[in-house]
XYZ file of C-alpha atoms in Angstrom:
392
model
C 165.808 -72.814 38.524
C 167.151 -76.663 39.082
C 167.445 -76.920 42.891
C 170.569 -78.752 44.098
C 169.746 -80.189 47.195
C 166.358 -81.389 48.504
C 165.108 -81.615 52.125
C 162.919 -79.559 54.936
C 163.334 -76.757 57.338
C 162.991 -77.662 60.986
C 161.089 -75.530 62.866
C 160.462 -76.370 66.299
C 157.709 -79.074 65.681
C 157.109 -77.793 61.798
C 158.708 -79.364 59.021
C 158.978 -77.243 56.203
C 159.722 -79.504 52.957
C 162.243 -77.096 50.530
C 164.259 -77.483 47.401
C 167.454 -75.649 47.292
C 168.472 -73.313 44.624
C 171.352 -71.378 44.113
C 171.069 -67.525 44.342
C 173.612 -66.372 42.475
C 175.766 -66.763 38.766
C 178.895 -66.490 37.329
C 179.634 -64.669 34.593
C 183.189 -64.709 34.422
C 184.662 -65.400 31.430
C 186.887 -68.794 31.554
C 189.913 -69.477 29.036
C 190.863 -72.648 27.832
C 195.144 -73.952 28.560
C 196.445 -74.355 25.226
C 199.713 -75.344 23.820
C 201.424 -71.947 22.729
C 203.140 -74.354 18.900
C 200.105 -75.482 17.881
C 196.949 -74.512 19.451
C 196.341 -77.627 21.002
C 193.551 -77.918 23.563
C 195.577 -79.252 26.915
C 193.431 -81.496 29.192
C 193.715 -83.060 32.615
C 193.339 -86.757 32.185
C 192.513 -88.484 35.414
C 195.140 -91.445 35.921
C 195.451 -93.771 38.291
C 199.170 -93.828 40.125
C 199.529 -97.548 40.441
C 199.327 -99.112 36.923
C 199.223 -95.524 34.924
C 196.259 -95.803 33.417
C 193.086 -93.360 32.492
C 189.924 -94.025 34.735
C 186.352 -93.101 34.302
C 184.504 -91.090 36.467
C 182.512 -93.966 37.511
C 185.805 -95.851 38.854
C 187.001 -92.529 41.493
C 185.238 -92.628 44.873
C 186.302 -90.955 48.017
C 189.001 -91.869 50.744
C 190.192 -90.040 53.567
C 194.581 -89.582 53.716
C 196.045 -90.618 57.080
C 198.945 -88.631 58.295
C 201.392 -91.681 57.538
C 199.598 -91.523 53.854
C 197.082 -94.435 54.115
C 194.383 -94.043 52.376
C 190.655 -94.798 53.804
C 187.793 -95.681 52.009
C 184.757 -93.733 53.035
C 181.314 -94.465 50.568
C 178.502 -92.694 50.300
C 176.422 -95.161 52.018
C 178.662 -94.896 55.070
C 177.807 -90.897 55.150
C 174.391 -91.298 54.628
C 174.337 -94.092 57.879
C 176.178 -90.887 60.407
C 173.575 -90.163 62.915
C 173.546 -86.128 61.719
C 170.188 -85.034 62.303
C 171.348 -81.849 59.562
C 172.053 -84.685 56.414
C 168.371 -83.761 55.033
C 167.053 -80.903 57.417
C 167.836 -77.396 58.018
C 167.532 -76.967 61.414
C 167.246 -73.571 62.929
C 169.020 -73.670 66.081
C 168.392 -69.401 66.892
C 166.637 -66.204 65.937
C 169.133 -63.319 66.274
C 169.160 -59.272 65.507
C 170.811 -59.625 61.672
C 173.868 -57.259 63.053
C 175.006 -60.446 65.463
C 175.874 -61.910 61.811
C 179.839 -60.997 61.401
C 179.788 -59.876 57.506
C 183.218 -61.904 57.102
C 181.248 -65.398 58.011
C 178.917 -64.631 54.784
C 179.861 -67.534 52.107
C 177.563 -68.647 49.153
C 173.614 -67.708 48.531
C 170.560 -69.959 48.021
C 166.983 -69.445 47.538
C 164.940 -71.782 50.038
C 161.769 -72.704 47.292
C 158.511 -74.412 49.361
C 158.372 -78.207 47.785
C 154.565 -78.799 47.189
C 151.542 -77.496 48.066
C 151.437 -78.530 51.817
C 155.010 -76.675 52.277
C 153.580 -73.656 51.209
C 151.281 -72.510 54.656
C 154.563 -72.874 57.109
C 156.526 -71.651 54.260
C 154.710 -68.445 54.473
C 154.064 -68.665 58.331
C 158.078 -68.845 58.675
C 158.587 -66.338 56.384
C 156.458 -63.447 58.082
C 157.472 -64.790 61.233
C 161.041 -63.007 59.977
C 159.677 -59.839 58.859
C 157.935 -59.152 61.987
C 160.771 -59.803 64.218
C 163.273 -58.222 62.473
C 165.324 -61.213 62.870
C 167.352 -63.883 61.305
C 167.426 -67.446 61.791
C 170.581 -69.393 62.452
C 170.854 -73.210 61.048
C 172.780 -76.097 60.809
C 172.943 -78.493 57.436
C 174.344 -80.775 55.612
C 175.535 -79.687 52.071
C 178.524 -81.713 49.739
C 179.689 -83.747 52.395
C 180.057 -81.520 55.490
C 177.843 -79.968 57.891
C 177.173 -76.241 57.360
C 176.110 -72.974 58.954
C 173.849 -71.115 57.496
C 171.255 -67.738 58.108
C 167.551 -67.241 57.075
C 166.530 -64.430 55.944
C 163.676 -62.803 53.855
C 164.425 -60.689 50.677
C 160.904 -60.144 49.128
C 158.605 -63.002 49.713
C 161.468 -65.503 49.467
C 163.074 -67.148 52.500
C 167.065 -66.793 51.266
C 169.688 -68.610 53.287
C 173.541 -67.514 53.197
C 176.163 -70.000 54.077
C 178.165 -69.261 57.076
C 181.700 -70.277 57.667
C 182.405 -71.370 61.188
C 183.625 -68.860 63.864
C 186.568 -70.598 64.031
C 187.448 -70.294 60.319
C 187.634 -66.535 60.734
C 191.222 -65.769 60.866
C 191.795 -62.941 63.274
C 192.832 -59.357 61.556
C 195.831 -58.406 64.389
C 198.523 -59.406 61.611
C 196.996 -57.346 58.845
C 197.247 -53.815 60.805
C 199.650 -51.183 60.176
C 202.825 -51.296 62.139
C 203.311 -48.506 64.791
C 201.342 -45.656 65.855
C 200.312 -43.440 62.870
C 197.872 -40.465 63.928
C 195.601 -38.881 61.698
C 195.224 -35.173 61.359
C 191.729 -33.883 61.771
C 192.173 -31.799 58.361
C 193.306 -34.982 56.403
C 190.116 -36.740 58.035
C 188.101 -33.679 56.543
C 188.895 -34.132 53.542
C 188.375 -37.576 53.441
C 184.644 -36.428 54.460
C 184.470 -33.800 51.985
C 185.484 -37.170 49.554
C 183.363 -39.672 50.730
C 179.905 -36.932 50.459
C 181.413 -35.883 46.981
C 181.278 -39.426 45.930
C 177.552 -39.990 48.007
C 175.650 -43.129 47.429
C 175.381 -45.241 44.378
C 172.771 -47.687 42.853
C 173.860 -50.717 43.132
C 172.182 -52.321 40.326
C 173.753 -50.130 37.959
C 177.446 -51.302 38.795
C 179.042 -53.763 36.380
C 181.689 -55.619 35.369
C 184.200 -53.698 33.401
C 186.637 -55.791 33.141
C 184.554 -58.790 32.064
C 183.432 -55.767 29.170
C 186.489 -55.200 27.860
C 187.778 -58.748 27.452
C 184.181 -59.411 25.362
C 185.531 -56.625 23.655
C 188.984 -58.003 23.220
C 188.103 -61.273 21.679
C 185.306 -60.560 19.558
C 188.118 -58.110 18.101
C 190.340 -60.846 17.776
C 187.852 -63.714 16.056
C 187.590 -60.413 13.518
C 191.002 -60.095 12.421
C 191.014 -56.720 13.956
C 194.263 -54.846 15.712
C 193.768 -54.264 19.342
C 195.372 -51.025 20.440
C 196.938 -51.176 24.061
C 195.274 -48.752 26.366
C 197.017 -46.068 27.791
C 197.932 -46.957 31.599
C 196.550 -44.249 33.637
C 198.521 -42.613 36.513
C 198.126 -43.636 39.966
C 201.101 -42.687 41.400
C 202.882 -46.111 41.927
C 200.799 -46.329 45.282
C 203.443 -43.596 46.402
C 201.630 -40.420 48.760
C 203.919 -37.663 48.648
C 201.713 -35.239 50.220
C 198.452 -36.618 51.257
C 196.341 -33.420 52.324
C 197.015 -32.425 48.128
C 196.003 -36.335 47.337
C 192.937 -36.074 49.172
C 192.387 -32.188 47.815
C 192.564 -33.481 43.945
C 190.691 -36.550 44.545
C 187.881 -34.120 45.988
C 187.883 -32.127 42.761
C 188.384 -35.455 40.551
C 185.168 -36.719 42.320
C 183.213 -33.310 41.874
C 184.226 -33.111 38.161
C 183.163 -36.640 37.582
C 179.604 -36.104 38.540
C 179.510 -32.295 36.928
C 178.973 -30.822 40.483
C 182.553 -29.219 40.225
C 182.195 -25.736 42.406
C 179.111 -26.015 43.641
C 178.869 -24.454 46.884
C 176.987 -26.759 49.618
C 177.399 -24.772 52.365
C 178.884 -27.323 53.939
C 182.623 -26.477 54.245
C 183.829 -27.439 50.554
C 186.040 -25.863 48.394
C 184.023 -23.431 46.043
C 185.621 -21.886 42.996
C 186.334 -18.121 42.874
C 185.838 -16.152 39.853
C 187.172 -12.164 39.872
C 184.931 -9.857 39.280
C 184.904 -8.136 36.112
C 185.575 -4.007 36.300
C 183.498 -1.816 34.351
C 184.591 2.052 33.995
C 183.536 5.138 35.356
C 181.529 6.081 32.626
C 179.678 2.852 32.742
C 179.273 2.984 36.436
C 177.782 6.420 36.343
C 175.446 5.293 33.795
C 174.147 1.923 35.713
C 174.101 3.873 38.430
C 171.589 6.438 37.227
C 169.683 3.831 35.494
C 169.207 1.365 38.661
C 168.107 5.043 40.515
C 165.355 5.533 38.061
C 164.887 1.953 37.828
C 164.181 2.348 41.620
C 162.383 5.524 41.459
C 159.719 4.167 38.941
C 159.070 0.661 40.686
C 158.581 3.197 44.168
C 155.914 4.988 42.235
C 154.171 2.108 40.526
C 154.098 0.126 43.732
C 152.556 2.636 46.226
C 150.380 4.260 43.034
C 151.478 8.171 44.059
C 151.535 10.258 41.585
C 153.260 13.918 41.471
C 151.794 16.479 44.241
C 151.223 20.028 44.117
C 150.409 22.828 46.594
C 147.853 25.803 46.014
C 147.602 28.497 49.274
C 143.888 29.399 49.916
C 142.675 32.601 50.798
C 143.050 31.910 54.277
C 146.742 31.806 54.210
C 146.812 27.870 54.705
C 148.295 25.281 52.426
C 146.345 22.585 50.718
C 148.227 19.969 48.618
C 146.794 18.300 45.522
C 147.458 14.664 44.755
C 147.189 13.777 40.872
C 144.670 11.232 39.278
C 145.509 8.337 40.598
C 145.169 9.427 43.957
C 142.208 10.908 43.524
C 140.667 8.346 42.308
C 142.259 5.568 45.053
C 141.037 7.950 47.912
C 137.889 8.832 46.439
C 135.775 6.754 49.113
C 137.266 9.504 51.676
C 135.923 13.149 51.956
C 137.923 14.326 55.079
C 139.739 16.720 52.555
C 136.537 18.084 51.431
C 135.367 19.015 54.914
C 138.414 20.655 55.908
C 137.842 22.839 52.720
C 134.870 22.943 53.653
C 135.254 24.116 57.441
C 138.113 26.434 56.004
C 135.838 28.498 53.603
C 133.220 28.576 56.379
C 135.749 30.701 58.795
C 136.653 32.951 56.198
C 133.224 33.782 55.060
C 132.312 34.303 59.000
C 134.247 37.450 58.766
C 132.300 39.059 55.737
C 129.247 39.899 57.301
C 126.310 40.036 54.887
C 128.249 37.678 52.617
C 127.409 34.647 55.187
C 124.806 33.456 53.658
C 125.472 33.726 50.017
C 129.328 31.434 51.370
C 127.393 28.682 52.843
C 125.129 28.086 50.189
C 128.239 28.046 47.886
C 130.712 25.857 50.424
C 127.828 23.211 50.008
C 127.019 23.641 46.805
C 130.744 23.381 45.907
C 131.117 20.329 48.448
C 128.255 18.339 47.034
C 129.711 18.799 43.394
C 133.079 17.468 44.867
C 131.874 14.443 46.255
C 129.504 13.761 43.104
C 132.277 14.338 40.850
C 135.012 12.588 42.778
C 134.985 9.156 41.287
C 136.163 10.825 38.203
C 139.310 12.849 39.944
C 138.328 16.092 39.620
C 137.681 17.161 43.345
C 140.853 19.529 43.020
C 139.564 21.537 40.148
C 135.752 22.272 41.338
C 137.513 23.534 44.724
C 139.173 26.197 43.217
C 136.415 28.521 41.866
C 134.538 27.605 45.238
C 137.217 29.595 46.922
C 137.698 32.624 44.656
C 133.963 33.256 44.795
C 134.546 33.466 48.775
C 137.463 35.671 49.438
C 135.402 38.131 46.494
């Protein structure tokens, strides 16, 4: 980048030799005055008053207008002789939190480039002095005739300064207020909140220049001969709110629509859509119904793995239920049912007399074949015939 202005930074003691390059572009498109017969280029010819003739550039110099219209002759030499300490030196006057730095004072951008090897230690020195602090430096200099204030600041490893206009140049914003007392609803204000987190954030670098678009767009059409259709104006109402609460309510859904999130409920107080909902019939109902019951019925069973249980009444008069397979074979590690058969067939063989013996060799023979057998769920059926051969 071609630097336009060449000096040093001044800080403190440290003199920080810079060049001076400019931060930003323009890419506005410029037009040309022509005359509307012909075509003709127009241009501004620089004439001299007195005798009416064209002068170069190396004829104009400078002069300064008294109020009774003299003019003063002021050279270059007779600027560069001003005792201004700021002619070929930034000079940083304050470090200050970057919020002390009114926005509105903010004026053109340059890149502050170390000039030479030896500029590039304080250079850096400077420079992380300003990240660490959190801080911006304030300076005076001397740019196209005038002096200037200006703030330091790093973005990346680059020391940027922004020109400054003078607190006094700041008009004051009293005039540019709204007449009278207007109050704000606190449903109008939110809606405007409901707009403002519809809309969110935005990456910056991916805003451009529309307008500057559609005039490429314009005369490349025209150098090709081609028609240009007039858009169609869009509606904004004339700048006229009628009814502001419905303004703010369809720029809401505008917003939404515009970045496909029309609806979407955020829990946090916006306007959802509602959709009815749809009626089956009776028949239908009944139906689902039955089907979510069994639906239910079958995940019960497969989740707990119980199958269908039966009861059998033993000689004694008691109860005994049977689980199916799958039970069996899930409880198999367990042989409390097996005693209690057991200890039941025990006290109604006590009561037989001579037919003691014969039961409690059977019980156990019967209970050992259970537990052998029960890894293979058959614990119910070997019971049985265990228990007939008692009561006989």
């Amino acid at each position: 980048m071609r630097s336009i202005w060449n000096g040093a930074i001044s800080f403190g003691l440290v003199s920080i030799p810079i060049k001076l390059v400019n931060a930003t572009e323009n890419h506005s498109i410029s037009f040309r005055q022509i005359h509307l017969a012909d075509g003709g280029r127009i241009r501004y010819r620089k004439v001299c008053e007195l005798d009416e003739e064209e002068v170069s550039g190396g004829e104009i110099g400078k002069a300064y207008e008294d109020a009774d219209g003299t003019m003063i002759p002021i050279t270059d030499e007779d600027l560069a002789q001003l005792p201004l300490p700021t002619a070929k030196t930034i000079e940083i006057v304050a470090f200050v939190p970057a919020d002390r730095i009114d926005p509105l004072q903010m004026d053109a951008a340059y890149y502050l480039s170390a000039n030479g090897v030896p500029a590039a230690k304080p250079y850096t020195l400077l420079r992380e002095a300003l990240k660490r602090s959190n801080r911006v430096a304030v300076a005076k200099y001397a740019l196209r005739g005038r002096e200037r204030l200006g703030m330091l600041r790093v973005v990346d490893d680059v020391i940027a300064m922004h020109g400054l206009l003078w607190p006094d140049e700041i008009r004051a914003p009293q005039d540019a207020a709204p007449d009278g007392d207007i109050t704000v609803r606190d449903a109008e204000l939110d809606l405007a909140d409901a707009l403002m987190d519809t809309l969110g954030e935005v990456d910056m670098d991916s805003l451009h220049d529309d307008y500057r678009e559609a005039v490429e767009e314009l005369v490349a059409a025209k150098a090709a001969g081609e028609t240009v259709l007039p858009a169609e104006p869009e509606d904004t109402g004339d700048g006229k709110v009628i009814d502001l609460i419905a303004a703010l309510e369809n720029s809401v859904r505008a917003a939404r629509k515009s970045r496909n999130v029309e609806g979407a409920g955020d829990g946090d107080g916006g306007m959802a859509d509602v959709h009815p909902i749809k009626k089956t019939s009776s028949k239908t109902s009944g139906k689902t119904a039955r089907t979510t019951e069994a639906e239910q019925t079958t995940k019960a069973e497969q989740t707990t793995g119980t199958a269908k249980k039966t009861t059998h009444r033993t000689p004694t008069g008691k109860t005994v239920t049977r689980s199916g397979s799958s039970t069996a074979k899930k409880s198999a590690p367990k042989s409390t049912g097996a005693k209690k058969s057991t200890s039941t067939a025990k006290k109604s063989a006590g009561s037989a007399g001579s037919r003691t013996t014969t039961t409690k060799t059977t019980t156990k023979t019967a209970t050992k074949k259970r537990t052998s057998s029960s890894s293979g769920g058959t614990t119910a059926k070997k019971t049985t015939p265990s228990r007939k051969r008692t009561s006989a």
